[in-house]
Amino acid sequence: MERVTLSRRKRPLSNEVCDRIVNDYIANGNVKPGSLLPSEKELTAKYDVSRVTLRAAIKSLHDRGLVSVRNGVGATVLPRPPVSSKIVHHLERLASLDKAASEAGKLLETEDLKWGESIVTPEISTKLRLPVGDPVYFVQRSKILDEARIAWTIDWLPTTIIDLDLIRSEFKGSLLDALLQHSELELNYADLEIVPQILNSEIAEHLGTPTGGPVLYLDTVVYGAAGQPDIWGQVWVLPEHVRFFIRRHMQF
Amino acid sequence: MERVTLSRRKRPLSNEVCDRIVNDYIANGNVKPGSLLPSEKELTAKYDVSRVTLRAAIKSLHDRGLVSVRNGVGATVLPRPPVSSKIVHHLERLASLDKAASEAGKLLETEDLKWGESIVTPEISTKLRLPVGDPVYFVQRSKILDEARIAWTIDWLPTTIIDLDLIRSEFKGSLLDALLQHSELELNYADLEIVPQILNSEIAEHLGTPTGGPVLYLDTVVYGAAGQPDIWGQVWVLPEHVRFFIRRHMQF
């Protein structure tokens, strides 16, 4: 029996237990897809937690799409989504393309990086709820995988949320990843709109590709805990290099 | 005080409480985005449930992207994703395009409907884990909105999961919706791959549209509770008529 204790970050004990179950049974393949996790009794004993906590942890596993739960049967580990030689980007999680690449054992590089201050346009105003004409920060760059340009990105952010020089100094390729380090921003969730497009000359030039091919445009607004928009991200990704998945759940 | 009781379907009490909170406070705008839900004390009293149940309900609201929760502050109602004159399809939920349309007050019609039996190809074999050469059912149709063709769909399903004549008799436009009525199938979740494409002549012909424009191809495998694939759906949707959203959450 090993008592699960809270790590420094304040988060529910059930989340810790959920992570431990992922580590101990699922991520390493110790329990294969289609097989059952150990019983409630075994798991409460192993982690020295209450049944209420364990059940909350199992519910989190379910919500993360990792297990299915049937009364009187237990929690069955589900098959993982398909893997591929391409980068696989799971869009239901708020995680960067850089992180998706690194999880696939690939490194994305950044080129044509440019930071600056611009003026809020009507479109930016709609996305970030800032007055037209006010200042706004932007950062733009292309992402490179194995010497091929795979994505062109522009992020916009209010000048009030963070010091531009600070975030530049912390930037390692993904603005989202850099801002997620700042827990005081309380970044919370994002609404992503997905639009299939045909490569126009502007985006094709950034990507060093002929016009006319298909491209996926991802329009993301990241919100803080109080519901205010903190980042507007525009990304054009070439589908030759990235596969986009969503695990869809029954709800509502 | 009104005791929340379980409806006929066996589901956790906290889910019922979650739905009641949505109805009583969120869906009707009684608590506006950015404002707090009533206190834990008020809500446990109103619904006559324990704090444990209420907290599970609040966690479900959080998991559904409806509130953010801060310790010592409470649950803040979040802004709803953007609405639009187009159909808005939220891809993180397992729900049909027909349902998304009806929630937007629009009716999708079905044309060129064809049911039949075919032979498992290598591609179908990969998706549905059936032996190549075995029989497989299919249903194909186009979806019409205001006299415009907006989507072309083919679904494939194992001949073992349901009687084809039964499901034909129950079909109202969406195979998923018809199968979801059969709780014995225990449909559970789906993996969706999203691919931007350029309209080729075959799909353009089904849609009555010129070739060369952008189209979103959605490739969905729906899984049952034991993790077996039960439907493979292929849909090509014209972006002029449908906006695709995903609410992305922090996780993993």
Coordinates of C-alpha atoms in Angstrom, one line a residue:
Chain A
M1 CA 0.0 0.0 0.0
E2 CA 1.4 3.4 -1.0
R3 CA -0.3 6.5 0.1
V4 CA -0.9 8.9 -2.8
T5 CA -0.1 12.4 -1.6
L6 CA -0.8 15.7 -3.2
S7 CA 2.0 17.2 -5.2
R8 CA 2.8 20.9 -4.8
R9 CA 0.2 22.1 -7.2
K10 CA -3.1 22.2 -5.6
R11 CA -5.3 19.6 -7.4
P12 CA -7.8 17.0 -6.4
L13 CA -6.5 13.8 -4.9
S14 CA -8.6 11.9 -7.4
N15 CA -6.7 13.5 -10.3
E16 CA -3.4 12.3 -8.8
V17 CA -4.9 8.8 -8.5
C18 CA -6.1 9.0 -12.1
D19 CA -2.5 9.9 -13.2
R20 CA -1.1 7.1 -11.2
I21 CA -3.4 4.6 -12.8
V22 CA -2.5 5.8 -16.2
N23 CA 1.2 5.4 -15.3
D24 CA 0.9 2.1 -13.6
Y25 CA -1.5 0.3 -15.9
I26 CA -2.4 2.1 -19.1
A27 CA 0.5 4.1 -20.6
N28 CA 3.0 1.2 -20.3
G29 CA 0.5 -1.4 -21.7
N30 CA 0.4 -3.4 -18.5
V31 CA -3.3 -3.6 -19.0
K32 CA -4.0 -4.1 -22.7
P33 CA -6.9 -2.4 -24.5
G34 CA -10.0 -4.6 -24.0
S35 CA -8.9 -5.8 -20.6
L36 CA -10.1 -4.8 -17.2
L37 CA -8.2 -2.6 -14.7
P38 CA -7.8 -4.2 -11.2
S39 CA -10.9 -4.2 -9.0
E40 CA -12.0 -1.2 -7.0
K41 CA -10.9 -3.1 -3.8
E42 CA -7.4 -3.7 -5.2
L43 CA -7.0 -0.1 -6.3
T44 CA -8.2 1.5 -3.1
A45 CA -5.8 -0.7 -1.2
K46 CA -2.9 0.0 -3.6
Y47 CA -3.2 3.7 -3.4
D48 CA -4.6 3.9 0.1
V49 CA -7.6 6.1 -0.9
S50 CA -11.3 6.0 -0.2
R51 CA -13.8 4.4 -2.6
V52 CA -15.2 7.9 -3.3
T53 CA -11.8 9.2 -4.4
L54 CA -11.1 6.1 -6.5
R55 CA -14.5 6.4 -8.2
A56 CA -13.8 10.0 -9.0
A57 CA -10.4 8.9 -10.5
I58 CA -12.1 6.2 -12.6
K59 CA -14.6 8.9 -13.8
S60 CA -11.7 11.1 -14.8
L61 CA -10.2 8.1 -16.8
H62 CA -13.6 7.8 -18.5
D63 CA -13.8 11.5 -19.2
R64 CA -10.3 11.3 -20.7
G65 CA -11.5 8.5 -23.1
L66 CA -9.1 6.0 -21.6
V67 CA -11.6 3.5 -20.1
S68 CA -15.2 2.5 -20.4
V69 CA -17.0 1.6 -17.2
R70 CA -19.8 -0.9 -16.8
N71 CA -21.7 -1.5 -13.5
G72 CA -20.8 -4.8 -12.0
V73 CA -18.0 -5.4 -14.6
G74 CA -15.4 -2.7 -14.0
A75 CA -13.3 -0.4 -16.1
T76 CA -12.1 -1.7 -19.5
V77 CA -9.1 0.0 -21.0
L78 CA -10.0 1.4 -24.5
P79 CA -7.9 1.2 -27.6
R80 CA -5.7 4.2 -28.1
P81 CA -6.5 6.4 -31.2
P82 CA -4.5 5.4 -34.3
V83 CA -0.8 6.2 -34.4
S84 CA 1.0 7.3 -37.6
S85 CA 4.3 8.4 -39.0
K86 CA 2.8 11.8 -39.3
I87 CA 2.3 14.1 -36.3
V88 CA -1.0 13.2 -34.6
H89 CA -2.7 16.2 -33.1
H90 CA -5.5 15.5 -30.6
L91 CA -7.6 18.6 -30.9
E92 CA -9.8 18.0 -27.8
R93 CA -6.9 18.8 -25.6
L94 CA -5.5 22.3 -25.2
A95 CA -2.0 21.4 -26.3
S96 CA 0.4 22.9 -28.9
L97 CA 1.4 21.4 -32.2
D98 CA 5.0 21.4 -30.8
K99 CA 3.8 19.2 -27.9
A100 CA 2.0 16.8 -30.3
A101 CA 5.2 16.6 -32.3
S102 CA 7.4 16.0 -29.3
E103 CA 5.1 13.2 -28.1
A104 CA 5.6 11.6 -31.5
G105 CA 9.4 11.8 -31.0
K106 CA 9.7 14.7 -33.5
L107 CA 11.1 18.1 -33.1
L108 CA 9.4 21.1 -34.7
E109 CA 11.7 24.0 -35.5
T110 CA 10.7 27.7 -35.8
E111 CA 11.6 30.0 -38.6
D112 CA 10.7 33.6 -39.7
L113 CA 9.9 34.4 -36.1
K114 CA 8.7 38.0 -35.6
W115 CA 7.3 39.7 -32.5
G116 CA 5.7 43.0 -32.4
E117 CA 3.0 45.5 -31.5
S118 CA 0.1 46.2 -33.9
I119 CA -3.3 47.9 -33.8
V120 CA -6.6 46.1 -33.0
T121 CA -8.6 45.6 -36.2
P122 CA -12.4 44.9 -36.1
E123 CA -11.7 41.2 -36.5
I124 CA -9.2 41.2 -33.6
S125 CA -11.7 43.2 -31.6
T126 CA -14.3 40.5 -32.1
K127 CA -11.9 37.8 -31.0
L128 CA -10.2 39.4 -28.0
R129 CA -12.9 41.9 -27.0
L130 CA -10.5 44.9 -27.3
P131 CA -11.4 48.3 -28.6
V132 CA -10.5 48.8 -32.3
G133 CA -7.4 51.0 -32.6
D134 CA -5.9 49.9 -29.2
P135 CA -2.4 48.3 -29.2
V136 CA -2.1 44.5 -29.4
Y137 CA 0.9 42.2 -29.4
F138 CA 1.5 39.6 -32.1
V139 CA 4.0 36.8 -32.8
Q140 CA 4.2 35.0 -36.1
R141 CA 6.4 32.2 -37.3
S142 CA 6.5 29.1 -39.5
K143 CA 7.0 25.6 -38.1
I144 CA 9.5 23.2 -39.7
L145 CA 9.6 19.4 -39.6
D146 CA 12.5 17.6 -41.2
E147 CA 13.3 20.7 -43.3
A148 CA 9.7 20.9 -44.6
R149 CA 7.5 23.9 -43.7
I150 CA 4.3 22.4 -42.2
A151 CA 2.5 25.3 -40.6
W152 CA 2.2 29.1 -40.5
T153 CA 1.1 30.7 -37.3
I154 CA 0.0 34.1 -36.0
D155 CA -0.9 34.7 -32.3
W156 CA -2.5 37.9 -31.0
L157 CA -2.6 38.9 -27.4
P158 CA -3.7 41.8 -25.3
T159 CA -0.9 44.0 -24.1
T160 CA -2.2 43.9 -20.6
I161 CA -1.9 40.2 -19.9
I162 CA 1.9 39.8 -19.9
D163 CA 5.2 41.6 -20.6
L164 CA 6.2 41.0 -24.2
D165 CA 10.0 40.8 -23.4
L166 CA 9.4 38.3 -20.6
I167 CA 7.4 36.0 -22.8
R168 CA 9.9 36.4 -25.7
S169 CA 12.6 35.3 -23.3
E170 CA 10.7 32.2 -22.3
F171 CA 9.5 31.3 -25.8
K172 CA 10.7 27.9 -27.1
G173 CA 8.5 27.6 -30.2
S174 CA 4.9 27.7 -28.8
L175 CA 3.3 30.7 -27.3
L176 CA 0.7 28.5 -25.7
D177 CA 3.3 26.4 -24.0
A178 CA 5.1 29.6 -22.7
L179 CA 1.9 31.1 -21.4
L180 CA 0.8 27.8 -19.7
Q181 CA 4.0 28.1 -17.6
H182 CA 2.3 31.2 -16.1
S183 CA -0.3 29.7 -13.8
E184 CA -1.3 33.2 -12.6
L185 CA -2.9 33.7 -16.1
E186 CA -5.3 30.8 -15.2
L187 CA -5.6 29.7 -18.9
N188 CA -8.6 27.4 -18.9
Y189 CA -10.0 26.2 -22.2
A190 CA -10.2 27.2 -25.8
D191 CA -12.8 27.4 -28.6
L192 CA -11.3 26.1 -31.8
E193 CA -13.0 26.6 -35.2
I194 CA -11.8 24.3 -38.0
V195 CA -12.0 25.4 -41.6
P196 CA -10.8 23.6 -44.7
Q197 CA -9.2 26.0 -47.1
I198 CA -7.4 26.1 -50.4
L199 CA -3.8 27.5 -50.1
N200 CA -3.9 31.1 -51.2
S201 CA -0.8 33.0 -52.4
E202 CA -0.1 34.7 -49.0
I203 CA -0.1 31.5 -46.9
A204 CA 1.5 29.4 -49.7
E205 CA 4.4 31.9 -49.7
H206 CA 4.9 31.6 -46.0
L207 CA 4.9 27.8 -46.3
G208 CA 7.1 27.8 -49.4
T209 CA 4.5 25.7 -51.2
P210 CA 2.5 26.1 -54.5
T211 CA -1.0 27.6 -54.2
G212 CA -4.1 25.6 -54.7
G213 CA -3.5 22.6 -52.4
P214 CA -5.7 21.8 -49.3
V215 CA -4.8 23.4 -45.9
L216 CA -6.5 23.2 -42.5
Y217 CA -7.1 26.5 -40.9
L218 CA -7.4 26.4 -37.1
D219 CA -8.8 29.5 -35.4
T220 CA -8.4 29.3 -31.6
V221 CA -9.4 31.7 -28.8
V222 CA -7.9 30.7 -25.5
Y223 CA -9.9 31.8 -22.4
G224 CA -8.8 32.4 -18.8
A225 CA -10.6 31.2 -15.7
A226 CA -13.0 34.2 -15.6
G227 CA -13.9 33.7 -19.3
Q228 CA -11.9 36.5 -20.8
P229 CA -10.1 35.9 -24.1
D230 CA -6.3 35.8 -23.6
I231 CA -4.9 34.6 -27.0
W232 CA -6.2 34.5 -30.5
G233 CA -4.3 32.0 -32.6
Q234 CA -4.4 31.5 -36.3
V235 CA -2.7 28.4 -37.7
W236 CA -2.6 27.0 -41.3
V237 CA -1.3 23.4 -41.3
L238 CA -0.5 21.3 -44.3
P239 CA -2.3 17.9 -44.0
E240 CA 0.6 16.0 -45.6
H241 CA 2.4 16.2 -42.3
V242 CA -0.2 16.3 -39.5
R243 CA -3.2 14.1 -38.8
F244 CA -6.0 15.7 -36.7
F245 CA -8.0 13.6 -34.3
I246 CA -10.8 14.2 -31.9
R247 CA -12.2 11.7 -29.5
R248 CA -15.9 12.3 -29.4
H249 CA -18.0 11.5 -26.3
M250 CA -21.6 11.0 -25.6
Q251 CA -22.8 14.1 -23.6
F252 CA -25.5 16.7 -23.3
Chain B
M1 CA -36.3 22.1 -1.6
E2 CA -37.1 19.6 -4.4
R3 CA -35.6 16.1 -4.1
V4 CA -33.9 15.1 -7.4
T5 CA -34.8 11.6 -8.2
L6 CA -33.3 9.2 -10.7
S7 CA -35.1 9.0 -14.1
R8 CA -35.7 5.5 -15.5
R9 CA -32.4 5.2 -17.2
K10 CA -29.8 4.2 -14.6
R11 CA -27.3 7.1 -14.4
P12 CA -25.5 8.8 -11.5
L13 CA -27.5 11.2 -9.4
S14 CA -24.8 13.8 -9.9
N15 CA -25.6 13.7 -13.7
E16 CA -29.2 14.5 -13.0
V17 CA -28.2 17.4 -10.7
C18 CA -25.8 18.6 -13.4
D19 CA -28.6 18.6 -16.0
R20 CA -30.9 20.4 -13.5
I21 CA -28.4 23.1 -12.9
V22 CA -28.0 23.6 -16.7
N23 CA -31.8 23.9 -17.1
D24 CA -32.4 26.1 -14.0
Y25 CA -29.5 28.5 -14.3
I26 CA -27.4 28.2 -17.5
A27 CA -29.4 27.3 -20.6
N28 CA -32.0 30.0 -20.0
G29 CA -29.5 32.7 -19.2
N30 CA -30.6 33.1 -15.6
V31 CA -26.9 33.2 -14.6
K32 CA -25.1 35.1 -17.3
P33 CA -21.6 34.2 -18.5
G34 CA -19.0 35.6 -16.1
S35 CA -21.4 35.4 -13.2
L36 CA -21.3 32.9 -10.3
L37 CA -23.8 30.0 -9.8
P38 CA -25.5 30.0 -6.4
S39 CA -23.4 28.7 -3.5
E40 CA -22.8 25.1 -2.7
K41 CA -25.0 25.5 0.4
E42 CA -27.9 26.9 -1.7
L43 CA -27.6 24.3 -4.4
T44 CA -27.4 21.3 -2.0
A45 CA -30.5 22.7 -0.2
K46 CA -32.4 23.4 -3.5
Y47 CA -31.8 19.9 -4.9
D48 CA -31.7 18.1 -1.5
V49 CA -28.5 16.3 -2.3
S50 CA -25.2 15.8 -0.4
R51 CA -22.1 18.0 -0.9
V52 CA -20.4 15.0 -2.5
T53 CA -23.1 14.7 -5.1
L54 CA -23.2 18.4 -5.7
R55 CA -19.5 18.6 -6.2
A56 CA -19.6 15.7 -8.7
A57 CA -22.3 17.6 -10.5
I58 CA -20.2 20.8 -10.6
K59 CA -17.2 18.8 -11.8
S60 CA -19.4 17.5 -14.7
L61 CA -20.4 21.1 -15.5
H62 CA -16.7 21.9 -15.6
D63 CA -15.9 18.8 -17.8
R64 CA -18.7 19.9 -20.2
G65 CA -17.0 23.3 -20.5
L66 CA -19.9 25.2 -19.0
V67 CA -18.3 26.6 -15.8
S68 CA -14.9 27.3 -14.4
V69 CA -14.3 26.5 -10.8
R70 CA -12.0 28.4 -8.4
N71 CA -11.5 27.3 -4.7
G72 CA -13.1 29.7 -2.3
V73 CA -14.8 31.6 -5.2
G74 CA -17.3 29.2 -6.7
A75 CA -18.4 28.2 -10.2
T76 CA -18.4 30.9 -12.9
V77 CA -20.6 30.3 -15.9
L78 CA -18.5 30.5 -19.1
P79 CA -19.4 32.2 -22.4
R80 CA -21.0 29.9 -24.9
P81 CA -19.1 29.2 -28.1
P82 CA -20.0 31.5 -31.0
V83 CA -23.3 31.1 -32.7
S84 CA -23.8 31.7 -36.4
S85 CA -26.4 31.6 -39.2
K86 CA -24.6 28.5 -40.4
I87 CA -25.1 25.1 -38.7
V88 CA -22.6 24.9 -35.8
H89 CA -21.3 21.4 -35.3
H90 CA -19.5 20.8 -32.0
L91 CA -17.2 17.9 -32.8
E92 CA -16.2 16.9 -29.3
R93 CA -19.6 15.5 -28.7
L94 CA -20.8 12.4 -30.4
A95 CA -23.8 13.8 -32.1
S96 CA -25.0 13.8 -35.7
L97 CA -25.0 16.7 -38.2
D98 CA -28.8 16.3 -38.2
K99 CA -28.9 17.0 -34.5
A100 CA -26.6 20.0 -34.8
A101 CA -28.9 21.3 -37.5
S102 CA -32.0 20.8 -35.5
E103 CA -30.4 22.6 -32.5
A104 CA -29.9 25.5 -34.8
G105 CA -33.6 25.4 -35.7
K106 CA -32.9 23.9 -39.2
L107 CA -34.0 20.7 -40.8
L108 CA -31.7 18.6 -42.9
E109 CA -33.3 16.6 -45.6
T110 CA -32.0 13.3 -47.1
E111 CA -31.7 12.5 -50.8
D112 CA -30.2 9.7 -52.9
L113 CA -30.6 7.4 -49.9
K114 CA -29.3 3.9 -50.7
W115 CA -29.0 0.9 -48.3
G116 CA -27.2 -2.3 -49.2
E117 CA -24.7 -5.1 -48.5
S118 CA -21.2 -5.0 -49.8
I119 CA -17.8 -6.8 -49.3
V120 CA -15.2 -5.8 -46.8
T121 CA -12.3 -4.1 -48.5
P122 CA -8.8 -3.8 -46.9
E123 CA -9.7 -0.3 -45.8
I124 CA -13.0 -1.3 -44.3
S125 CA -11.1 -4.2 -42.6
T126 CA -8.7 -1.8 -40.9
K127 CA -11.6 0.4 -39.7
L128 CA -14.1 -2.3 -38.6
R129 CA -11.7 -5.2 -37.8
L130 CA -13.6 -7.5 -40.1
P131 CA -12.1 -10.1 -42.4
V132 CA -11.5 -8.9 -46.0
G133 CA -14.2 -10.4 -48.3
D134 CA -16.8 -10.8 -45.5
P135 CA -20.2 -9.1 -46.0
V136 CA -20.7 -5.6 -44.6
Y137 CA -23.7 -3.2 -44.7
F138 CA -23.6 0.3 -46.0
V139 CA -25.9 3.3 -46.2
Q140 CA -25.2 6.3 -48.3
R141 CA -27.1 9.6 -48.8
S142 CA -26.7 13.3 -49.4
K143 CA -27.9 15.9 -46.8
I144 CA -29.8 18.9 -48.0
L145 CA -30.3 22.3 -46.3
D146 CA -32.6 24.8 -47.8
E147 CA -32.4 23.0 -51.2
A148 CA -28.6 23.1 -51.2
R149 CA -26.5 19.9 -50.9
I150 CA -24.2 20.3 -48.0
A151 CA -22.8 16.9 -47.3
W152 CA -22.3 13.4 -48.7
T153 CA -22.2 10.5 -46.3
I154 CA -21.4 6.8 -46.4
D155 CA -21.6 4.6 -43.2
W156 CA -20.4 1.0 -43.0
L157 CA -21.5 -1.4 -40.3
P158 CA -20.9 -5.1 -39.4
T159 CA -23.8 -7.3 -40.4
T160 CA -23.7 -8.8 -36.9
I161 CA -24.6 -5.8 -34.9
I162 CA -28.2 -5.1 -36.0
D163 CA -30.8 -6.2 -38.5
L164 CA -30.6 -4.0 -41.5
D165 CA -34.4 -3.9 -42.1
L166 CA -35.0 -2.9 -38.5
I167 CA -32.6 0.0 -38.6
R168 CA -33.9 1.1 -42.1
S169 CA -37.4 1.3 -40.6
E170 CA -36.1 3.4 -37.7
F171 CA -33.9 5.7 -39.8
K172 CA -34.8 9.4 -39.9
G173 CA -31.7 10.8 -41.6
S174 CA -28.9 9.9 -39.2
L175 CA -27.6 6.3 -38.8
L176 CA -25.9 7.4 -35.6
D177 CA -29.1 8.7 -34.1
A178 CA -31.0 5.5 -35.1
L179 CA -28.3 3.3 -33.5
L180 CA -28.1 5.5 -30.4
Q181 CA -31.8 4.5 -29.7
H182 CA -30.5 0.9 -29.2
S183 CA -29.0 1.1 -25.8
E184 CA -28.1 -2.6 -26.0
L185 CA -25.4 -1.6 -28.5
E186 CA -23.7 0.4 -25.8
L187 CA -22.3 2.9 -28.2
N188 CA -19.7 4.7 -26.2
Y189 CA -17.3 7.1 -28.1
A190 CA -15.8 7.7 -31.5
D191 CA -12.4 8.6 -32.9
L192 CA -12.8 11.3 -35.6
E193 CA -10.1 12.2 -38.1
I194 CA -10.4 15.5 -39.8
V195 CA -8.9 16.0 -43.2
P196 CA -9.1 19.2 -45.4
Q197 CA -9.6 18.1 -49.0
I198 CA -10.2 19.6 -52.5
L199 CA -13.5 18.5 -54.0
N200 CA -12.7 15.7 -56.5
S201 CA -15.1 14.8 -59.3
E202 CA -16.8 11.9 -57.5
I203 CA -17.7 13.9 -54.3
A204 CA -18.5 17.0 -56.3
E205 CA -21.0 15.0 -58.4
H206 CA -22.7 13.7 -55.3
L207 CA -22.9 17.3 -54.0
G208 CA -23.9 18.9 -57.3
T209 CA -21.0 21.3 -57.0
P210 CA -18.0 22.2 -59.2
T211 CA -14.8 20.4 -58.4
G212 CA -11.8 22.2 -56.9
G213 CA -13.4 23.9 -53.9
P214 CA -12.5 23.1 -50.3
V215 CA -14.3 20.3 -48.4
L216 CA -13.9 18.9 -44.9
Y217 CA -13.7 15.1 -44.8
L218 CA -14.7 13.6 -41.5
D219 CA -13.7 10.0 -40.9
T220 CA -15.4 8.5 -37.8
V221 CA -15.2 5.1 -36.1
V222 CA -17.8 4.7 -33.4
Y223 CA -16.9 2.2 -30.7
G224 CA -19.1 0.2 -28.3
A225 CA -18.5 -0.2 -24.6
A226 CA -16.1 -3.1 -25.0
G227 CA -14.0 -1.1 -27.5
Q228 CA -15.1 -2.9 -30.7
P229 CA -15.7 -0.7 -33.8
D230 CA -19.5 -0.6 -34.6
I231 CA -19.8 2.1 -37.4
W232 CA -17.3 3.6 -39.8
G233 CA -18.7 6.9 -41.1
Q234 CA -17.3 8.9 -44.0
V235 CA -18.7 12.4 -44.5
W236 CA -17.7 15.2 -46.8
V237 CA -19.1 18.6 -45.7
L238 CA -19.1 21.9 -47.6
P239 CA -17.7 24.6 -45.3
E240 CA -20.1 27.2 -46.8
H241 CA -22.9 25.8 -44.7
V242 CA -21.4 24.3 -41.6
R243 CA -19.0 25.7 -39.0
F244 CA -17.0 23.1 -37.0
F245 CA -16.1 23.9 -33.4
I246 CA -14.2 22.0 -30.7
R247 CA -14.0 23.1 -27.1
R248 CA -10.4 22.3 -26.1
H249 CA -9.6 21.5 -22.4
M250 CA -6.5 21.3 -20.4
Q251 CA -5.8 17.6 -19.7
F252 CA -3.1 14.9 -19.7

